[in-house]
PDB file of N, CA and C in Angstrom:
ATOM      1  N   MET A   1      -9.109  14.997   7.701  1.00 66.00           N
ATOM      2  CA  MET A   1      -8.389  14.553   8.758  1.00 66.00           C
ATOM      3  C   MET A   1      -7.347  13.533   8.391  1.00 66.00           C
ATOM      4  N   LYS A   2      -6.103  13.508   8.561  1.00 71.00           N
ATOM      5  CA  LYS A   2      -5.303  12.343   8.406  1.00 71.00           C
ATOM      6  C   LYS A   2      -4.517  11.784   9.568  1.00 71.00           C
ATOM      7  N   GLN A   3      -4.415  10.546   9.857  1.00 75.00           N
ATOM      8  CA  GLN A   3      -3.758  10.321  11.066  1.00 75.00           C
ATOM      9  C   GLN A   3      -2.952   8.886  10.692  1.00 75.00           C
ATOM     10  N   SER A   4      -1.867   8.663  11.318  1.00 78.00           N
ATOM     11  CA  SER A   4      -1.103   7.414  11.197  1.00 78.00           C
ATOM     12  C   SER A   4      -1.129   6.773  12.402  1.00 78.00           C
ATOM     13  N   LEU A   5      -1.187   5.540  12.374  1.00 80.00           N
ATOM     14  CA  LEU A   5      -0.914   4.627  13.593  1.00 80.00           C
ATOM     15  C   LEU A   5      -0.860   3.140  13.293  1.00 80.00           C
ATOM     16  N   ASN A   6      -0.456   2.511  14.293  1.00 83.00           N
ATOM     17  CA  ASN A   6      -0.105   1.078  13.991  1.00 83.00           C
ATOM     18  C   ASN A   6      -1.362   0.266  14.489  1.00 83.00           C
ATOM     19  N   ILE A   7      -2.182  -0.216  13.377  1.00 80.00           N
ATOM     20  CA  ILE A   7      -3.353  -0.790  13.717  1.00 80.00           C
ATOM     21  C   ILE A   7      -3.491  -1.991  14.726  1.00 80.00           C
ATOM     22  N   CYS A   8      -2.408  -2.734  14.703  1.00 84.00           N
ATOM     23  CA  CYS A   8      -2.198  -3.880  15.571  1.00 84.00           C
ATOM     24  C   CYS A   8      -2.104  -3.308  17.021  1.00 84.00           C
ATOM     25  N   ASP A   9      -1.931  -2.106  17.328  1.00 87.00           N
ATOM     26  CA  ASP A   9      -1.860  -1.565  18.685  1.00 87.00           C
ATOM     27  C   ASP A   9      -3.194  -1.496  19.182  1.00 87.00           C
ATOM     28  N   HIS A  10      -4.270  -1.358  18.340  1.00 84.00           N
ATOM     29  CA  HIS A  10      -5.557  -0.775  18.748  1.00 84.00           C
ATOM     30  C   HIS A  10      -6.645  -2.002  18.420  1.00 84.00           C
ATOM     31  N   VAL A  11      -6.297  -3.059  17.669  1.00 84.00           N
ATOM     32  CA  VAL A  11      -7.352  -4.069  17.224  1.00 84.00           C
ATOM     33  C   VAL A  11      -7.734  -4.958  18.571  1.00 84.00           C
ATOM     34  N   GLY A  12      -7.174  -5.061  19.515  1.00 88.00           N
ATOM     35  CA  GLY A  12      -7.617  -5.579  20.712  1.00 88.00           C
ATOM     36  C   GLY A  12      -8.776  -5.031  21.475  1.00 88.00           C
ATOM     37  N   GLU A  13      -8.912  -3.745  21.070  1.00 85.00           N
ATOM     38  CA  GLU A  13      -9.947  -2.964  21.596  1.00 85.00           C
ATOM     39  C   GLU A  13     -11.265  -3.343  21.047  1.00 85.00           C
ATOM     40  N   LEU A  14     -11.162  -4.029  19.865  1.00 83.00           N
ATOM     41  CA  LEU A  14     -12.263  -4.331  19.104  1.00 83.00           C
ATOM     42  C   LEU A  14     -12.580  -5.887  19.310  1.00 83.00           C
ATOM     43  N   GLY A  15     -11.699  -6.556  19.907  1.00 86.00           N
ATOM     44  CA  GLY A  15     -11.936  -8.024  19.994  1.00 86.00           C
ATOM     45  C   GLY A  15     -11.280  -8.770  19.075  1.00 86.00           C
ATOM     46  N   LEU A  16     -10.341  -8.137  18.234  1.00 86.00           N
ATOM     47  CA  LEU A  16      -9.603  -8.765  17.291  1.00 86.00           C
ATOM     48  C   LEU A  16      -8.034  -8.985  17.581  1.00 86.00           C
ATOM     49  N   GLU A  17      -7.472  -9.781  16.652  1.00 89.00           N
ATOM     50  CA  GLU A  17      -5.990  -9.932  16.947  1.00 89.00           C
ATOM     51  C   GLU A  17      -5.325  -9.665  15.559  1.00 89.00           C
ATOM     52  N   CYS A  18      -4.184  -9.240  15.571  1.00 86.00           N
ATOM     53  CA  CYS A  18      -3.320  -9.330  14.304  1.00 86.00           C
ATOM     54  C   CYS A  18      -2.619 -10.597  14.231  1.00 86.00           C
ATOM     55  N   PRO A  19      -2.455 -10.998  12.967  1.00 84.00           N
ATOM     56  CA  PRO A  19      -2.972 -10.473  11.742  1.00 84.00           C
ATOM     57  C   PRO A  19      -4.594 -10.649  11.659  1.00 84.00           C
ATOM     58  N   ILE A  20      -5.078  -9.891  11.046  1.00 80.00           N
ATOM     59  CA  ILE A  20      -6.685  -9.933  10.994  1.00 80.00           C
ATOM     60  C   ILE A  20      -6.911 -10.793   9.892  1.00 80.00           C
ATOM     61  N   ASP A  21      -8.054 -11.651   9.999  1.00 82.00           N
ATOM     62  CA  ASP A  21      -8.237 -12.708   8.979  1.00 82.00           C
ATOM     63  C   ASP A  21      -8.675 -11.969   7.741  1.00 82.00           C
ATOM     64  N   ARG A  22      -8.483 -12.415   6.560  1.00 82.00           N
ATOM     65  CA  ARG A  22      -8.748 -12.022   5.318  1.00 82.00           C
ATOM     66  C   ARG A  22     -10.266 -12.144   5.163  1.00 82.00           C
ATOM     67  N   GLY A  23     -10.894 -11.064   4.434  1.00 84.00           N
ATOM     68  CA  GLY A  23     -12.373 -11.120   4.345  1.00 84.00           C
ATOM     69  C   GLY A  23     -13.152  -9.926   4.918  1.00 84.00           C
ATOM     70  N   ARG A  24     -14.251  -9.919   4.856  1.00 83.00           N
ATOM     71  CA  ARG A  24     -15.156  -9.074   5.295  1.00 83.00           C
ATOM     72  C   ARG A  24     -15.134  -9.147   6.970  1.00 83.00           C
ATOM     73  N   VAL A  25     -15.084  -7.859   7.592  1.00 80.00           N
ATOM     74  CA  VAL A  25     -15.208  -7.914   9.072  1.00 80.00           C
ATOM     75  C   VAL A  25     -16.268  -6.819   9.410  1.00 80.00           C
ATOM     76  N   THR A  26     -17.277  -7.082  10.228  1.00 80.00           N
ATOM     77  CA  THR A  26     -18.333  -6.109  10.434  1.00 80.00           C
ATOM     78  C   THR A  26     -18.112  -5.790  12.102  1.00 80.00           C
ATOM     79  N   LEU A  27     -17.871  -4.604  12.467  1.00 77.00           N
ATOM     80  CA  LEU A  27     -17.769  -4.228  13.887  1.00 77.00           C
ATOM     81  C   LEU A  27     -18.844  -3.193  14.245  1.00 77.00           C
ATOM     82  N   THR A  28     -19.367  -3.325  15.413  1.00 77.00           N
ATOM     83  CA  THR A  28     -20.287  -2.316  15.897  1.00 77.00           C
ATOM     84  C   THR A  28     -19.833  -1.905  17.159  1.00 77.00           C
ATOM     85  N   GLN A  29     -19.765  -0.690  17.595  1.00 74.00           N
ATOM     86  CA  GLN A  29     -19.301  -0.313  18.633  1.00 74.00           C
ATOM     87  C   GLN A  29     -20.010   1.101  19.191  1.00 74.00           C
ATOM     88  N   VAL A  30     -20.329   1.109  20.371  1.00 76.00           N
ATOM     89  CA  VAL A  30     -20.934   2.353  21.067  1.00 76.00           C
ATOM     90  C   VAL A  30     -19.832   3.040  21.962  1.00 76.00           C
ATOM     91  N   VAL A  31     -19.858   4.485  21.666  1.00 74.00           N
ATOM     92  CA  VAL A  31     -18.978   5.278  22.481  1.00 74.00           C
ATOM     93  C   VAL A  31     -19.582   6.580  22.875  1.00 74.00           C
ATOM     94  N   ASP A  32     -19.232   7.202  23.870  1.00 77.00           N
ATOM     95  CA  ASP A  32     -19.697   8.558  24.398  1.00 77.00           C
ATOM     96  C   ASP A  32     -18.925   9.516  23.469  1.00 77.00           C
ATOM     97  N   VAL A  33     -19.777  10.687  22.747  1.00 74.00           N
ATOM     98  CA  VAL A  33     -19.193  11.518  21.884  1.00 74.00           C
ATOM     99  C   VAL A  33     -19.361  12.907  22.722  1.00 74.00           C
ATOM    100  N   PRO A  34     -18.382  13.746  22.536  1.00 80.00           N
ATOM    101  CA  PRO A  34     -18.527  15.229  23.137  1.00 80.00           C
ATOM    102  C   PRO A  34     -19.744  15.761  22.492  1.00 80.00           C
ATOM    103  N   LYS A  35     -20.403  16.650  23.373  1.00 81.00           N
ATOM    104  CA  LYS A  35     -21.706  17.167  22.976  1.00 81.00           C
ATOM    105  C   LYS A  35     -21.577  18.385  21.828  1.00 81.00           C
ATOM    106  N   PHE A  36     -20.405  18.827  21.632  1.00 85.00           N
ATOM    107  CA  PHE A  36     -20.146  19.859  20.621  1.00 85.00           C
ATOM    108  C   PHE A  36     -20.066  19.275  19.231  1.00 85.00           C
ATOM    109  N   ILE A  37     -20.193  17.892  19.064  1.00 83.00           N
ATOM    110  CA  ILE A  37     -20.300  17.355  17.652  1.00 83.00           C
ATOM    111  C   ILE A  37     -21.704  17.533  17.286  1.00 83.00           C
ATOM    112  N   PRO A  38     -22.005  18.175  16.214  1.00 88.00           N
ATOM    113  CA  PRO A  38     -23.494  18.303  15.726  1.00 88.00           C
ATOM    114  C   PRO A  38     -23.976  16.866  15.478  1.00 88.00           C
ATOM    115  N   PRO A  39     -25.440  16.688  15.700  1.00 88.00           N
ATOM    116  CA  PRO A  39     -26.105  15.477  15.503  1.00 88.00           C
ATOM    117  C   PRO A  39     -26.035  15.253  13.962  1.00 88.00           C
ATOM    118  N   GLY A  40     -26.225  14.067  13.569  1.00 91.00           N
ATOM    119  CA  GLY A  40     -26.185  13.738  12.189  1.00 91.00           C
ATOM    120  C   GLY A  40     -25.506  12.400  11.847  1.00 91.00           C
ATOM    121  N   LYS A  41     -25.609  12.130  10.606  1.00 92.00           N
ATOM    122  CA  LYS A  41     -25.008  10.849  10.087  1.00 92.00           C
ATOM    123  C   LYS A  41     -23.600  11.181   9.279  1.00 92.00           C
ATOM    124  N   TYR A  42     -22.723  10.457   9.571  1.00 89.00           N
ATOM    125  CA  TYR A  42     -21.338  10.848   8.990  1.00 89.00           C
ATOM    126  C   TYR A  42     -20.879   9.572   8.344  1.00 89.00           C
ATOM    127  N   THR A  43     -20.104   9.743   7.142  1.00 91.00           N
ATOM    128  CA  THR A  43     -19.391   8.724   6.538  1.00 91.00           C
ATOM    129  C   THR A  43     -17.930   8.643   6.775  1.00 91.00           C
ATOM    130  N   LEU A  44     -17.491   7.317   7.072  1.00 85.00           N
ATOM    131  CA  LEU A  44     -16.103   7.176   7.268  1.00 85.00           C
ATOM    132  C   LEU A  44     -15.410   6.479   6.420  1.00 85.00           C
ATOM    133  N   LYS A  45     -14.200   6.815   5.867  1.00 88.00           N
ATOM    134  CA  LYS A  45     -13.500   6.040   4.843  1.00 88.00           C
ATOM    135  C   LYS A  45     -11.992   6.057   5.373  1.00 88.00           C
ATOM    136  N   CYS A  46     -11.427   4.874   5.434  1.00 85.00           N
ATOM    137  CA  CYS A  46     -10.060   4.875   6.059  1.00 85.00           C
ATOM    138  C   CYS A  46      -9.101   3.832   5.104  1.00 85.00           C
ATOM    139  N   ASN A  47      -8.252   4.488   4.482  1.00 86.00           N
ATOM    140  CA  ASN A  47      -7.356   3.581   3.714  1.00 86.00           C
ATOM    141  C   ASN A  47      -6.194   3.247   4.493  1.00 86.00           C
ATOM    142  N   VAL A  48      -5.984   1.889   4.501  1.00 83.00           N
ATOM    143  CA  VAL A  48      -4.995   1.153   5.316  1.00 83.00           C
ATOM    144  C   VAL A  48      -3.751   0.751   4.508  1.00 83.00           C
ATOM    145  N   THR A  49      -2.523   1.137   4.858  1.00 84.00           N
ATOM    146  CA  THR A  49      -1.485   0.945   4.094  1.00 84.00           C
ATOM    147  C   THR A  49      -0.264   0.409   4.890  1.00 84.00           C
ATOM    148  N   ILE A  50       0.681  -0.362   4.405  1.00 81.00           N
ATOM    149  CA  ILE A  50       2.020  -0.717   4.987  1.00 81.00           C
ATOM    150  C   ILE A  50       2.836   0.303   4.725  1.00 81.00           C
ATOM    151  N   ALA A  51       3.499   0.908   5.904  1.00 77.00           N
ATOM    152  CA  ALA A  51       4.491   1.944   5.987  1.00 77.00           C
ATOM    153  C   ALA A  51       4.066   3.114   5.059  1.00 77.00           C
ATOM    154  N   GLY A  52       2.784   3.461   4.892  1.00 74.00           N
ATOM    155  CA  GLY A  52       2.207   4.488   4.126  1.00 74.00           C
ATOM    156  C   GLY A  52       2.349   4.404   2.627  1.00 74.00           C
ATOM    157  N   VAL A  53       2.750   3.374   2.245  1.00 82.00           N
ATOM    158  CA  VAL A  53       2.952   3.092   0.751  1.00 82.00           C
ATOM    159  C   VAL A  53       1.985   2.049   0.098  1.00 82.00           C
ATOM    160  N   ARG A  54       2.124   0.578   0.597  1.00 88.00           N
ATOM    161  CA  ARG A  54       1.432  -0.312  -0.128  1.00 88.00           C
ATOM    162  C   ARG A  54       0.014  -0.519   0.502  1.00 88.00           C
ATOM    163  N   PRO A  55      -1.080  -0.139  -0.322  1.00 90.00           N
ATOM    164  CA  PRO A  55      -2.391  -0.296   0.285  1.00 90.00           C
ATOM    165  C   PRO A  55      -2.815  -1.840   0.462  1.00 90.00           C
ATOM    166  N   ILE A  56      -3.404  -1.938   1.700  1.00 84.00           N
ATOM    167  CA  ILE A  56      -3.737  -3.315   2.186  1.00 84.00           C
ATOM    168  C   ILE A  56      -5.377  -3.727   2.420  1.00 84.00           C
ATOM    169  N   THR A  57      -5.923  -2.500   2.740  1.00 83.00           N
ATOM    170  CA  THR A  57      -7.303  -2.803   2.867  1.00 83.00           C
ATOM    171  C   THR A  57      -8.067  -1.132   2.919  1.00 83.00           C
ATOM    172  N   CYS A  58      -9.153  -1.216   2.823  1.00 86.00           N
ATOM    173  CA  CYS A  58     -10.006  -0.021   3.009  1.00 86.00           C
ATOM    174  C   CYS A  58     -11.164  -0.095   3.836  1.00 86.00           C
ATOM    175  N   LEU A  59     -11.423   0.733   4.910  1.00 84.00           N
ATOM    176  CA  LEU A  59     -12.428   0.626   5.828  1.00 84.00           C
ATOM    177  C   LEU A  59     -13.442   1.481   5.575  1.00 84.00           C
ATOM    178  N   THR A  60     -14.785   1.317   5.332  1.00 87.00           N
ATOM    179  CA  THR A  60     -15.820   2.226   5.354  1.00 87.00           C
ATOM    180  C   THR A  60     -16.832   1.991   6.185  1.00 87.00           C
ATOM    181  N   GLY A  61     -17.500   2.928   6.545  1.00 86.00           N
ATOM    182  CA  GLY A  61     -18.605   3.125   7.512  1.00 86.00           C
ATOM    183  C   GLY A  61     -19.445   4.186   7.807  1.00 86.00           C
ATOM    184  N   THR A  62     -20.365   4.095   8.526  1.00 88.00           N
ATOM    185  CA  THR A  62     -21.498   5.145   8.851  1.00 88.00           C
ATOM    186  C   THR A  62     -21.444   5.241  10.255  1.00 88.00           C
ATOM    187  N   ILE A  63     -21.418   6.594  10.705  1.00 85.00           N
ATOM    188  CA  ILE A  63     -21.553   6.971  12.136  1.00 85.00           C
ATOM    189  C   ILE A  63     -22.682   7.967  12.263  1.00 85.00           C
ATOM    190  N   ALA A  64     -23.513   7.530  13.331  1.00 85.00           N
ATOM    191  CA  ALA A  64     -24.528   8.468  13.597  1.00 85.00           C
ATOM    192  C   ALA A  64     -24.514   9.005  14.950  1.00 85.00           C
ATOM    193  N   PHE A  65     -24.581  10.383  15.176  1.00 82.00           N
ATOM    194  CA  PHE A  65     -24.502  11.111  16.427  1.00 82.00           C
ATOM    195  C   PHE A  65     -25.945  11.870  16.760  1.00 82.00           C
ATOM    196  N   GLY A  66     -26.170  11.543  18.035  1.00 77.00           N
ATOM    197  CA  GLY A  66     -27.303  12.195  18.562  1.00 77.00           C
ATOM    198  C   GLY A  66     -28.672  12.124  17.894  1.00 77.00           C
ATOM    199  N   GLY A  67     -29.720  12.777  18.203  1.00 62.00           N
ATOM    200  CA  GLY A  67     -30.963  12.938  17.868  1.00 62.00           C
ATOM    201  C   GLY A  67     -31.405  12.029  16.778  1.00 62.00           C
TER     202      GLY A  67
END
């Protein structure tokens, strides 16, 4: 899956503001997930760039669904 968005339009939902401080940031969030997603542990990797060209950070995480 590939998606482009302006991260500063969404960081408020996580209790952050732009510019985000340099360094490691740990986020924990609980959300309702549609029932059709199979239970399991999924890995997330997100490369963040400026204008789709210059890399500025990489986000990684683990998501666990259901049982």
